[in-house]
Short mmCIF file of C-alpha atoms in Angstrom, two decimals:
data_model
loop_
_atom_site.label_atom_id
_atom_site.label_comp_id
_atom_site.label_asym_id
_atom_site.label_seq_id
_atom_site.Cartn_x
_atom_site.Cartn_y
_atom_site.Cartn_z
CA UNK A 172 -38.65 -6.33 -15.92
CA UNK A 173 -35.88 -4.11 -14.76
CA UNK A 174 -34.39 -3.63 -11.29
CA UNK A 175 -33.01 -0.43 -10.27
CA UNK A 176 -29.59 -0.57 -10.07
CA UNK A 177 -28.21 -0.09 -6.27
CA UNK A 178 -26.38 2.99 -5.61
CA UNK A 179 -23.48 3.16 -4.16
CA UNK A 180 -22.66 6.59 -2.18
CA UNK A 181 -19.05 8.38 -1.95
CA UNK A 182 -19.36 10.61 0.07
CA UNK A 183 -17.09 13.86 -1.02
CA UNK A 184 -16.36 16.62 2.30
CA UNK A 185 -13.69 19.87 1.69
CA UNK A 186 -9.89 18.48 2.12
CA UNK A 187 -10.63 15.12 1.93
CA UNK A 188 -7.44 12.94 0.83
CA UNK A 189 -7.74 11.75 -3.34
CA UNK A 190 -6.69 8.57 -3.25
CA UNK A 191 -8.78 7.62 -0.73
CA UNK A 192 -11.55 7.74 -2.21
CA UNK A 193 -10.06 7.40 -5.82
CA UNK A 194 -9.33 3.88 -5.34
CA UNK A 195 -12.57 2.66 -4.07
CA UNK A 196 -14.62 4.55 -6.55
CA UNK A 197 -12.27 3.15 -9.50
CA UNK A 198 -12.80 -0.02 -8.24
CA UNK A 199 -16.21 -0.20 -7.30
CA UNK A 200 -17.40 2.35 -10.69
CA UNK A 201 -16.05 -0.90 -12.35
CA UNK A 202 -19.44 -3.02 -11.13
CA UNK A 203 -21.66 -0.81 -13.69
CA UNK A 204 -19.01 -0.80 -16.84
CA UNK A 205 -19.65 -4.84 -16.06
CA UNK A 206 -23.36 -4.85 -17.02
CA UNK A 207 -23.77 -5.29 -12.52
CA UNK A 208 -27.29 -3.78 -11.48
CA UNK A 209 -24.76 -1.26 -9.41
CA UNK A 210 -24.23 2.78 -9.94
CA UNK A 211 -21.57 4.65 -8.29
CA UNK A 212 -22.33 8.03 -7.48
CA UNK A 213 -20.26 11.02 -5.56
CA UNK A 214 -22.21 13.23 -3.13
CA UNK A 215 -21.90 16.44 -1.52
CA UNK A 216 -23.87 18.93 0.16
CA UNK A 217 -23.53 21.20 -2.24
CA UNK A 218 -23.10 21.28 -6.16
CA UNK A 219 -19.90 23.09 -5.81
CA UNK A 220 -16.11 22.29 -6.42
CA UNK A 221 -14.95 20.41 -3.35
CA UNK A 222 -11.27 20.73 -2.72
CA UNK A 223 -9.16 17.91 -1.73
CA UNK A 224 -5.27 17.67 -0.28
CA UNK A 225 -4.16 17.68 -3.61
CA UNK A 226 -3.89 20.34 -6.42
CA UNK A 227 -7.25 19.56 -7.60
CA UNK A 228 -10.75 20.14 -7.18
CA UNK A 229 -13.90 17.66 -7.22
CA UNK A 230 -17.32 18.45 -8.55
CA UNK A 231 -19.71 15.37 -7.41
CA UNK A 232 -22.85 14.07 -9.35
CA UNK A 233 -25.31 14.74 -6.83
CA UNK A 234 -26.10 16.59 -3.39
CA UNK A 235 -26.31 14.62 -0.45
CA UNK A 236 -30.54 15.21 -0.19
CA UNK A 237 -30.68 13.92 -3.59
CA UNK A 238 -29.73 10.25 -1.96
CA UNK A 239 -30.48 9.80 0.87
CA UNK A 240 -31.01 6.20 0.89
CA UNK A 241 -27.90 4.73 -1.08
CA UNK A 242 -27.39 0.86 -0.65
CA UNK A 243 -23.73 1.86 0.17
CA UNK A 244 -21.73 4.49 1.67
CA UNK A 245 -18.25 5.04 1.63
CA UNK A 246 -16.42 7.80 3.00
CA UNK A 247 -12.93 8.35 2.87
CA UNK A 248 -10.03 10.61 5.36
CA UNK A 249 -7.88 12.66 5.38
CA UNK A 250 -5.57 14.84 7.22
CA UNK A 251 -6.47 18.27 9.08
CA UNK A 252 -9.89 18.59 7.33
CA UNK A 253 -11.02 15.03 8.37
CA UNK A 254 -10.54 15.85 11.83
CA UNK A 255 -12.58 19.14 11.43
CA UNK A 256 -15.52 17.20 10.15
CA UNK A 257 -16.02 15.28 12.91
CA UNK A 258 -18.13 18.21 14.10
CA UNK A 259 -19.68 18.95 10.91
CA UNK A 260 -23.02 18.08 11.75
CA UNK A 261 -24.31 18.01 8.36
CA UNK A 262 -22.37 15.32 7.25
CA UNK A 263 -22.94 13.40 10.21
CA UNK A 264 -26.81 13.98 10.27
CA UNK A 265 -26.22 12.61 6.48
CA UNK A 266 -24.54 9.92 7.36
CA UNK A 267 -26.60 8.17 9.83
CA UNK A 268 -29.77 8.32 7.58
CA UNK A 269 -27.52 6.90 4.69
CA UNK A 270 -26.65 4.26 6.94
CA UNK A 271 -30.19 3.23 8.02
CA UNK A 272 -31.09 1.13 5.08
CA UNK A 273 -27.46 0.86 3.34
CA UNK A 274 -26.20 -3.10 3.33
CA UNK A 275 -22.53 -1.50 3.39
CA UNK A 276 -21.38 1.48 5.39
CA UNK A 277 -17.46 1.57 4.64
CA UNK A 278 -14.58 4.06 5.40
CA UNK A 279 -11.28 4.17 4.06
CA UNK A 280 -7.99 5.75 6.73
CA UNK A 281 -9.55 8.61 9.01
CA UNK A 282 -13.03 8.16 7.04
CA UNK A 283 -13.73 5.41 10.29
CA UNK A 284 -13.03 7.87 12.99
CA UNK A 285 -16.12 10.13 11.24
CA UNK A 286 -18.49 7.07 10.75
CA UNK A 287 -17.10 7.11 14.83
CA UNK A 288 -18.41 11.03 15.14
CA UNK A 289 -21.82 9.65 13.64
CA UNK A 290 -22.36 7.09 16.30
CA UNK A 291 -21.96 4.59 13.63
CA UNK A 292 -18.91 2.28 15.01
CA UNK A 293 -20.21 1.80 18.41
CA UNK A 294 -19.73 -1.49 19.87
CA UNK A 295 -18.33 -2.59 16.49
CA UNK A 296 -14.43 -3.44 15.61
CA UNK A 297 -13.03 -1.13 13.40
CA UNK A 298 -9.85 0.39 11.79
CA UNK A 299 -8.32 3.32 10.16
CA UNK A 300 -4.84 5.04 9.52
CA UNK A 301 -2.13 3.61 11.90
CA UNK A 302 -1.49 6.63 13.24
CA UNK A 303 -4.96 7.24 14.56
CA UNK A 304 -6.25 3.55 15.41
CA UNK A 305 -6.54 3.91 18.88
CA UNK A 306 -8.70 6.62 18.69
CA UNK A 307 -11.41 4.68 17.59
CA UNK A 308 -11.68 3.79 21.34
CA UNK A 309 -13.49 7.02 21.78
CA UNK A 310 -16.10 6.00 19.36
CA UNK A 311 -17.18 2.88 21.15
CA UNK A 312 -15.31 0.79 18.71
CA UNK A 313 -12.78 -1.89 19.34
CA UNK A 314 -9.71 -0.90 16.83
CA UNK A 315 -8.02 -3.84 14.85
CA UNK A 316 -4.61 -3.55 12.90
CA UNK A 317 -5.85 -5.51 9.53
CA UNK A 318 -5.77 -4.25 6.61
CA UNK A 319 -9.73 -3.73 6.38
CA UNK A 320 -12.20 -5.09 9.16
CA UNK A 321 -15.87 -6.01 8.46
CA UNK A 322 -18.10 -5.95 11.46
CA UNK A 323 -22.08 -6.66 10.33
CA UNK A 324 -22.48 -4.10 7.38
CA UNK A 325 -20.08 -1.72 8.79
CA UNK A 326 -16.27 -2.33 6.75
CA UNK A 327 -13.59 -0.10 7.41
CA UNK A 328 -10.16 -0.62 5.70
CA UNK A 329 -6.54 1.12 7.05
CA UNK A 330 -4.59 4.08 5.87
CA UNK A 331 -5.05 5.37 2.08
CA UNK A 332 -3.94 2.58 -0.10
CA UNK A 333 -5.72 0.18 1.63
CA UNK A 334 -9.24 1.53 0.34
CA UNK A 335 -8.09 -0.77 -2.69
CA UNK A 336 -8.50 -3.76 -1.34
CA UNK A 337 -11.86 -3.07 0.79
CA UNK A 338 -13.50 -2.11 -2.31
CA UNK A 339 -11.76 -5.25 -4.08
CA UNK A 340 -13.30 -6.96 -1.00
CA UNK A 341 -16.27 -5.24 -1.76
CA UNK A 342 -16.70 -6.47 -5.15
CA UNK A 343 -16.26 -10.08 -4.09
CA UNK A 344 -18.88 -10.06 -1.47
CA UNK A 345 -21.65 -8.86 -4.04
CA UNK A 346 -19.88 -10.37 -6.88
CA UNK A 347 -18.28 -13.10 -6.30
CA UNK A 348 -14.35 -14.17 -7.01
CA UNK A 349 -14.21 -14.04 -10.55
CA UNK A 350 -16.13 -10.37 -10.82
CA UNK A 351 -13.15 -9.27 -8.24
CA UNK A 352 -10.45 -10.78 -9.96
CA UNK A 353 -11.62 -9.43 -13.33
CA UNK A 354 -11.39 -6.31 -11.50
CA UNK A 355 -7.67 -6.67 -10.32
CA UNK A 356 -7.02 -7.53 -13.80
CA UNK A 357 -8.78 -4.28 -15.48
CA UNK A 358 -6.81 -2.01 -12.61
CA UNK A 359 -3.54 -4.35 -12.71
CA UNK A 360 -3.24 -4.44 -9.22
CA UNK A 361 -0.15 -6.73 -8.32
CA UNK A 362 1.46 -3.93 -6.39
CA UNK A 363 5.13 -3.97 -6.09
CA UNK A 364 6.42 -1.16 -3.82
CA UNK A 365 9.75 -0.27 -4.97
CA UNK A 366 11.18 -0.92 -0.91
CA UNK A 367 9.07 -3.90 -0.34
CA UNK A 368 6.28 -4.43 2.43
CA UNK A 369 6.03 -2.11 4.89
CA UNK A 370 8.21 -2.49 8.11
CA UNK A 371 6.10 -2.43 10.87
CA UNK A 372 8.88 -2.97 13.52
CA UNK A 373 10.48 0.69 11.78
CA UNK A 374 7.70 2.85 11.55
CA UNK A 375 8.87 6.30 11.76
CA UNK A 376 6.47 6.86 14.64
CA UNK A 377 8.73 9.73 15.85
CA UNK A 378 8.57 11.45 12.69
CA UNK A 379 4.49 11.51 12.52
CA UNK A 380 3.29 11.63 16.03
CA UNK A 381 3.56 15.18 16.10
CA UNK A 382 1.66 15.81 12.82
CA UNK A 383 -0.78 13.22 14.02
CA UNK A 384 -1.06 15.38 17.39
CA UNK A 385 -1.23 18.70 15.40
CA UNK A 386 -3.89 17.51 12.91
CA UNK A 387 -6.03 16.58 15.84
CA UNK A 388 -5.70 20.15 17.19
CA UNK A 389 -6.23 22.14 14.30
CA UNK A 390 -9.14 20.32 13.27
CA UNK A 391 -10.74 20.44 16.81
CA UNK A 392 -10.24 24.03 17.56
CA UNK A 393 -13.09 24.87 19.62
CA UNK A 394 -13.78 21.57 20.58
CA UNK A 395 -11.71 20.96 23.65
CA UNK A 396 -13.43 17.76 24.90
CA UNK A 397 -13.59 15.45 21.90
CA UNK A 398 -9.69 16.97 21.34
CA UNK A 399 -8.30 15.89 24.88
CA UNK A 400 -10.23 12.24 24.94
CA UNK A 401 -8.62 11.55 20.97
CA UNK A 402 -5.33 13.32 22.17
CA UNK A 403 -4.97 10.39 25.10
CA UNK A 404 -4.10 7.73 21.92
CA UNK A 405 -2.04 9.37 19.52
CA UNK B 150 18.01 32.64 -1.29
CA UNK B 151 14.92 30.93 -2.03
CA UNK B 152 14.68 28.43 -4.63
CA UNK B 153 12.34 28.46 -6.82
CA UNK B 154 10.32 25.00 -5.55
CA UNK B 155 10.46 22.78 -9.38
CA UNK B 156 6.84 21.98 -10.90
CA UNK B 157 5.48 18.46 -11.60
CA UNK B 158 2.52 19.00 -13.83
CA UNK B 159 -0.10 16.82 -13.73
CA UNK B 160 -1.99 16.61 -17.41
CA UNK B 161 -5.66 16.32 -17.13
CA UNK B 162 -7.78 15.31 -20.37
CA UNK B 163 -11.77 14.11 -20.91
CA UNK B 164 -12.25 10.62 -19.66
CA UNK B 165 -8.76 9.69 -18.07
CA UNK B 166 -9.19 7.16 -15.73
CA UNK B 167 -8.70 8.45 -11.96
CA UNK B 168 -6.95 6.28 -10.30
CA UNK B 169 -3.88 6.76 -12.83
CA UNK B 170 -3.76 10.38 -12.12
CA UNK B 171 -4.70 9.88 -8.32
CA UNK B 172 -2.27 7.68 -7.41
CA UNK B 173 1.34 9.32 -8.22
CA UNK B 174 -0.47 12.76 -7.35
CA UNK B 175 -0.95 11.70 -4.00
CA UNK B 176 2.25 10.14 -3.67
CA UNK B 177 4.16 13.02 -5.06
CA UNK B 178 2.00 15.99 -3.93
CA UNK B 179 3.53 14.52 -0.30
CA UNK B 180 7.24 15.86 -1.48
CA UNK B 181 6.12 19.80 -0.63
CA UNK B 182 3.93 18.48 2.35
CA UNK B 183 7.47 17.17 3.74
CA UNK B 184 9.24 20.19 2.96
CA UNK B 185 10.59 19.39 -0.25
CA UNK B 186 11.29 21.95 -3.29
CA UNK B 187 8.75 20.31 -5.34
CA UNK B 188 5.26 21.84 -6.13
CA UNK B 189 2.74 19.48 -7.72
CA UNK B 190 0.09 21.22 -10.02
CA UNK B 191 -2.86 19.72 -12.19
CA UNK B 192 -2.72 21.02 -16.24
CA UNK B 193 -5.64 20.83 -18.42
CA UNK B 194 -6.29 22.97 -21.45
CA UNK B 195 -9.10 24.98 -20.18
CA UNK B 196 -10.11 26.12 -16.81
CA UNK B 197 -13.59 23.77 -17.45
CA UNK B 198 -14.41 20.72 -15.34
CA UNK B 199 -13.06 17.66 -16.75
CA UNK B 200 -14.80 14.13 -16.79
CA UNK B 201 -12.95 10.86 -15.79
CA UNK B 202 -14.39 7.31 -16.32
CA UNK B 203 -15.63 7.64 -13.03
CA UNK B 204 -18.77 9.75 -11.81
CA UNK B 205 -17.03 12.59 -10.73
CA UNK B 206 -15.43 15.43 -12.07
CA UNK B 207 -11.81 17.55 -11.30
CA UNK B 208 -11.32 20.93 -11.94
CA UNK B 209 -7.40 21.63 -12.30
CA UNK B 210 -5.29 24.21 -10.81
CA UNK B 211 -3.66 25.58 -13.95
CA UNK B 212 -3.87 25.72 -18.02
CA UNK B 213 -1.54 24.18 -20.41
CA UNK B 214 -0.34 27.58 -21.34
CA UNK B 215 0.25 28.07 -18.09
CA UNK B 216 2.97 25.55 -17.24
CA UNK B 217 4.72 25.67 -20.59
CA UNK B 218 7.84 23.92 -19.12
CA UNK B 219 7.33 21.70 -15.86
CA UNK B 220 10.45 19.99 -13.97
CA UNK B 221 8.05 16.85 -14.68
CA UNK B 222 5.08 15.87 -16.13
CA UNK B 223 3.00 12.74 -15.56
CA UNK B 224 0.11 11.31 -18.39
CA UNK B 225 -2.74 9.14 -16.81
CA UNK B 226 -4.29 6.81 -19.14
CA UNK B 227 -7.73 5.55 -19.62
CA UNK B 228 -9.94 4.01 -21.77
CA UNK B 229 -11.72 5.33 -25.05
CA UNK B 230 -11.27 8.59 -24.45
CA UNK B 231 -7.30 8.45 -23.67
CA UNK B 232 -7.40 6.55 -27.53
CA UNK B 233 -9.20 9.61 -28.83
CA UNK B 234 -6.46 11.67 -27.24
CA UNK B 235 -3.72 10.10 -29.20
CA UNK B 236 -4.91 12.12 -31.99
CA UNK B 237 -5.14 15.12 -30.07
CA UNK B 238 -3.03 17.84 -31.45
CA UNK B 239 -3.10 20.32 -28.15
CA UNK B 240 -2.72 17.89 -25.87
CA UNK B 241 0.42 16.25 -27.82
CA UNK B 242 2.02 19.57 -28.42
CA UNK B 243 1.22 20.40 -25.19
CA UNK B 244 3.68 17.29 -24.14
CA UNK B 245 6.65 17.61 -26.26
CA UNK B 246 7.24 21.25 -25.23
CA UNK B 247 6.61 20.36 -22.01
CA UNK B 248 9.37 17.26 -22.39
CA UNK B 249 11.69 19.22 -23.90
CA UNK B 250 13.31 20.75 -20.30
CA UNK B 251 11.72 18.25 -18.00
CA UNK B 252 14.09 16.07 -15.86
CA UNK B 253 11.04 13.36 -15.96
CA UNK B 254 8.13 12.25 -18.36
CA UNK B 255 6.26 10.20 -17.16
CA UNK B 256 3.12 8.15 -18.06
CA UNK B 257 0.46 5.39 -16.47
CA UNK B 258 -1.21 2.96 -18.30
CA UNK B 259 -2.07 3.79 -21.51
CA UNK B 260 -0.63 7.01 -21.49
CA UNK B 261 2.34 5.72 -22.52
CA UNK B 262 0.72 5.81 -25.62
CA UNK B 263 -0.34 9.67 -25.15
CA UNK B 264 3.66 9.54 -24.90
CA UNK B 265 4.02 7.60 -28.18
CA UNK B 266 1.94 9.73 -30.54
CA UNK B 267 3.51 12.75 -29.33
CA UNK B 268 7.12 10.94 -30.54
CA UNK B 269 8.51 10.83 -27.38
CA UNK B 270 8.89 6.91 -26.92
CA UNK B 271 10.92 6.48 -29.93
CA UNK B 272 13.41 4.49 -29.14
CA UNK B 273 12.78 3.72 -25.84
CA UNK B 274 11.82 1.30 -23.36
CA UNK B 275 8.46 1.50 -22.32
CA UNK B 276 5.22 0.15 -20.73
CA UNK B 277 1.59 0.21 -20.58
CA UNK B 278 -1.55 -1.45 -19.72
CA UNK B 279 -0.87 -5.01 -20.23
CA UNK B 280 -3.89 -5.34 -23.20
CA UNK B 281 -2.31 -2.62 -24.97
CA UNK B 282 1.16 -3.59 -24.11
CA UNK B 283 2.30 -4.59 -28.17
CA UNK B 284 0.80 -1.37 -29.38
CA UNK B 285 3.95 0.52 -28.15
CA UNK B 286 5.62 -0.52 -31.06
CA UNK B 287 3.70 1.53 -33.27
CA UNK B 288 5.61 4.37 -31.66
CA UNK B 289 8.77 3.09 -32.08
CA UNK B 290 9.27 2.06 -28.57
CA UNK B 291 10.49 -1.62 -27.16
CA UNK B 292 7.49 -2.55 -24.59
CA UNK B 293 8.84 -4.25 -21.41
CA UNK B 294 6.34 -6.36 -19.19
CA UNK B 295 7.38 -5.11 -15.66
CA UNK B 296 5.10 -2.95 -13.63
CA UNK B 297 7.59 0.66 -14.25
CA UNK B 298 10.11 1.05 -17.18
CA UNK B 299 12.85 3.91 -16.49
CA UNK B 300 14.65 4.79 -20.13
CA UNK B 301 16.78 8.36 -19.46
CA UNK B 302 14.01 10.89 -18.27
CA UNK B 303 11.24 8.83 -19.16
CA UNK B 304 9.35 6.73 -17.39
CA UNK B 305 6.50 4.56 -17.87
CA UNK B 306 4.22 2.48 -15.76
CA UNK B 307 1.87 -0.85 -16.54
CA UNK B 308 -1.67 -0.29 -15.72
CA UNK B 309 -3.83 2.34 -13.44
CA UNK B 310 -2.15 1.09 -10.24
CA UNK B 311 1.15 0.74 -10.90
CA UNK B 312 1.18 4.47 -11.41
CA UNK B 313 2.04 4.23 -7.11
CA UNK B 314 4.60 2.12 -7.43
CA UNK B 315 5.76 4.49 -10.11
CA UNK B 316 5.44 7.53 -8.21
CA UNK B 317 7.36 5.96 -5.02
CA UNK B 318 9.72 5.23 -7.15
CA UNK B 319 10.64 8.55 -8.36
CA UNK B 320 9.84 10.27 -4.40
CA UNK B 321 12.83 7.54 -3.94
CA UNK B 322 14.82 9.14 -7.26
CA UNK B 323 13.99 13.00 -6.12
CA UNK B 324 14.60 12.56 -1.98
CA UNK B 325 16.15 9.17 -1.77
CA UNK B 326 14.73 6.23 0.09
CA UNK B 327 14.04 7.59 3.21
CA UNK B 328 11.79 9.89 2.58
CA UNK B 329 9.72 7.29 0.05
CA UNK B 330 9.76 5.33 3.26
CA UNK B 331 8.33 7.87 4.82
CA UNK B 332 5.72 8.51 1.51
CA UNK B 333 4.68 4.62 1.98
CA UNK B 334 3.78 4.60 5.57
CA UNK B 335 1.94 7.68 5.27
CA UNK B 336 -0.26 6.09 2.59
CA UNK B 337 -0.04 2.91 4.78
CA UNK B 338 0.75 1.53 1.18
CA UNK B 339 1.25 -2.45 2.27
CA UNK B 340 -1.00 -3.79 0.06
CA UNK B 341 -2.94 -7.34 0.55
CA UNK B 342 -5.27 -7.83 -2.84
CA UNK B 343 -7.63 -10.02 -1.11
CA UNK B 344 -7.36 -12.67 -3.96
CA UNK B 345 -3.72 -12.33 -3.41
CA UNK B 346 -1.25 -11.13 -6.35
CA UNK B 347 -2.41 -11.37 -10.55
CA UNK B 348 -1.40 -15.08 -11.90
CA UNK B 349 -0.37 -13.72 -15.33
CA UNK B 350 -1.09 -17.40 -16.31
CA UNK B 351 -4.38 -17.19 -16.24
CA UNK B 352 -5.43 -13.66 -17.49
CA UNK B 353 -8.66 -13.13 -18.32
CA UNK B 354 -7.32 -12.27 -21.62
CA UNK B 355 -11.07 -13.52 -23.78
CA UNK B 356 -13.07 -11.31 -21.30
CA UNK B 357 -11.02 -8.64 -22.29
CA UNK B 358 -9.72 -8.27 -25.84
CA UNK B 359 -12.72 -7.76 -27.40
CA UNK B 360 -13.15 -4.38 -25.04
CA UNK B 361 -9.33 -4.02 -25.92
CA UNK B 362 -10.58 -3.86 -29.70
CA UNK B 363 -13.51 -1.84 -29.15
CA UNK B 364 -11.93 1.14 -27.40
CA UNK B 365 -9.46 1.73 -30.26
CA UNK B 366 -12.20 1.11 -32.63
CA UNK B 367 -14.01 3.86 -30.89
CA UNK B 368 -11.64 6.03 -30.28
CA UNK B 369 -9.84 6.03 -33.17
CA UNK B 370 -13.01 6.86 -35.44
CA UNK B 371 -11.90 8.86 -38.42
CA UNK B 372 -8.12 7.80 -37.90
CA UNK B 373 -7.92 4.73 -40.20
CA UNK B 374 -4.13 4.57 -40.76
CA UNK B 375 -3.61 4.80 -36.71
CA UNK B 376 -6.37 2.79 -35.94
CA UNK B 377 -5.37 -0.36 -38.61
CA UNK B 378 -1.83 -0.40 -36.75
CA UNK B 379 -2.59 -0.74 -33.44
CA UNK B 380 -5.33 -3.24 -34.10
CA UNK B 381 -2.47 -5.67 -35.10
CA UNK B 382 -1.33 -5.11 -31.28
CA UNK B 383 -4.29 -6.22 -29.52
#
């Protein structure tokens, strides 16, 4: 007798930010080299090269109608582009039947606010990129500054980096500790940032607020309502 | 007067694992997004779609020939198929012309050892994934457990996500600390490992030396000599 192994979606959109979804799909690809009934796939409308906001190109393993029911979604954010998906209807419309039957529908930074577009956060608490938290508000979503936040199936982690430790997270809820920390191990996560933690009492909030205000309007051009209602909290 | 901004090449090779490369290329493909002189760019030998150890593909922006002679160059590591690159005679070529002008070489995980076989360790300090950690002798370099090793223009990093730390390290060396300040919040890099950091004590070190063994066996097929060497190491 063999079970199926579960798939596990990430979900790949044009300008979407590498190590976003990089670390999640390092981590969680690791469940399969394990011998775990788990396969880790990258979707995409389209089989074409997807860029991202690096100097490099994706090409996923399958379209988005090819699964349409994955066990688990995760999508991650980005910048300019993120924002600009919010309206992409496509992805959206994908991303609420993913989410139907999926146990886990996760985000990593800005990847939240478009589980938010899909109706997907509503009522829930949530988080994303510091710089955007309180924009979950608009989504029907309570926003909470941890470093992930799992509400039901739906788990959202903060900025970039910290789609690491979701998906180590991840791991442990449908592996258990050991699993996880053999995990840590394999990717030798025991980060040591050359200046330390971060300083939350420092952030350079002057120095990002306007990029945080630009993104938001170059990725809603033509969509002056949603823009003004996520303008109010950046 | 415009300068010329300087080019940090990032190699891409069959199989590399892609959170080594996806780490320091988002960190340091931030320097031109802030203005900086730098331009990061992603090397392979072809203009082909290349296959990590995860299920997704990268197409780079440029060929080896190309970028004969980057400002910097940083080596992701991997698994099998970064072993089967040690023998590699493009790639390693590739590398030492490439190291001959470049301000920084740099490597994560195992490809330090990429580094190694193309003779540019000897000597040196160095690093690596900590299973393969010994083997660094074989190229005539000291290996040092700590989590980035800086020797002159080369610089190494311990396993897959160190290569952040790595990378924030040498934003910090380029720009100065500010600006890696700056780098860190905007990849909200303030990590919490949900099991907490590695407890060296208690590495998993029978789970994994047998996979240690196997890759090199594997990858060094046909390379006897090479291959009886770094078995001592593991």
């Amino acid at each position: 007798m063999t079970d199926e192994p579960k798939t596990i979606a990430f979900v790949l959109y044009p300008g979407l930010t590498l190590l976003d979804l990089a670390g999640p799909l390092q981590v969680l690809g690791a469940l399969s080299d394990l011998g775990l009934p788990y396969r880790a796939v990258t979707v995409s409308e389209r089989k074409e090269p997807i860029g991202t906001d690096t100097p490099m190109s994706l090409l996923a393993t399958h379209t988005f109608a090819e699964i349409p029911k994955p066990a688990a979604v995760v999508v991650p954010g980005g910048g300019t582009p993120t924002i600009r998906a919010l309206t992409d209807e496509t992805l959206l419309s994908y991303l609420r039947g993913a989410a139907e039957r999926a146990e886990f529908v996760t985000s990593v930074c800005t990847g939240s606010m478009i589980l938010g577009a899909a109706g997907l956060l509503d009522g829930r608490e949530a988080t994303t990129h510091w710089l955007y938290r309180e924009t979950l508000k608009e989504f029907g979503a309570t926003p909470v500054a941890k470093r992930w936040v799992e509400d039901g199936p739906v788990i959202t982690a903060a900025g970039v980096s910290a789609g690491i430790d979701l998906a180590l997270h991840l791991v442990g809820r449908i592996a258990g500790d050991e699993v996880q920390r053999g995990v840590q191990f394999m990717i030798e996560y025991d980060p040591e940032p050359p200046l330390g933690p971060l300083d939350w009492s420092a952030a350079p909030v002057e120095m990002f607020h306007p990029w945080a205000e630009a993104t938001l309007r170059q990725g809603l051009e033509g969509h002056p309502e949603l823009l003004a209602r996520l303008l109010v909290h950046v």
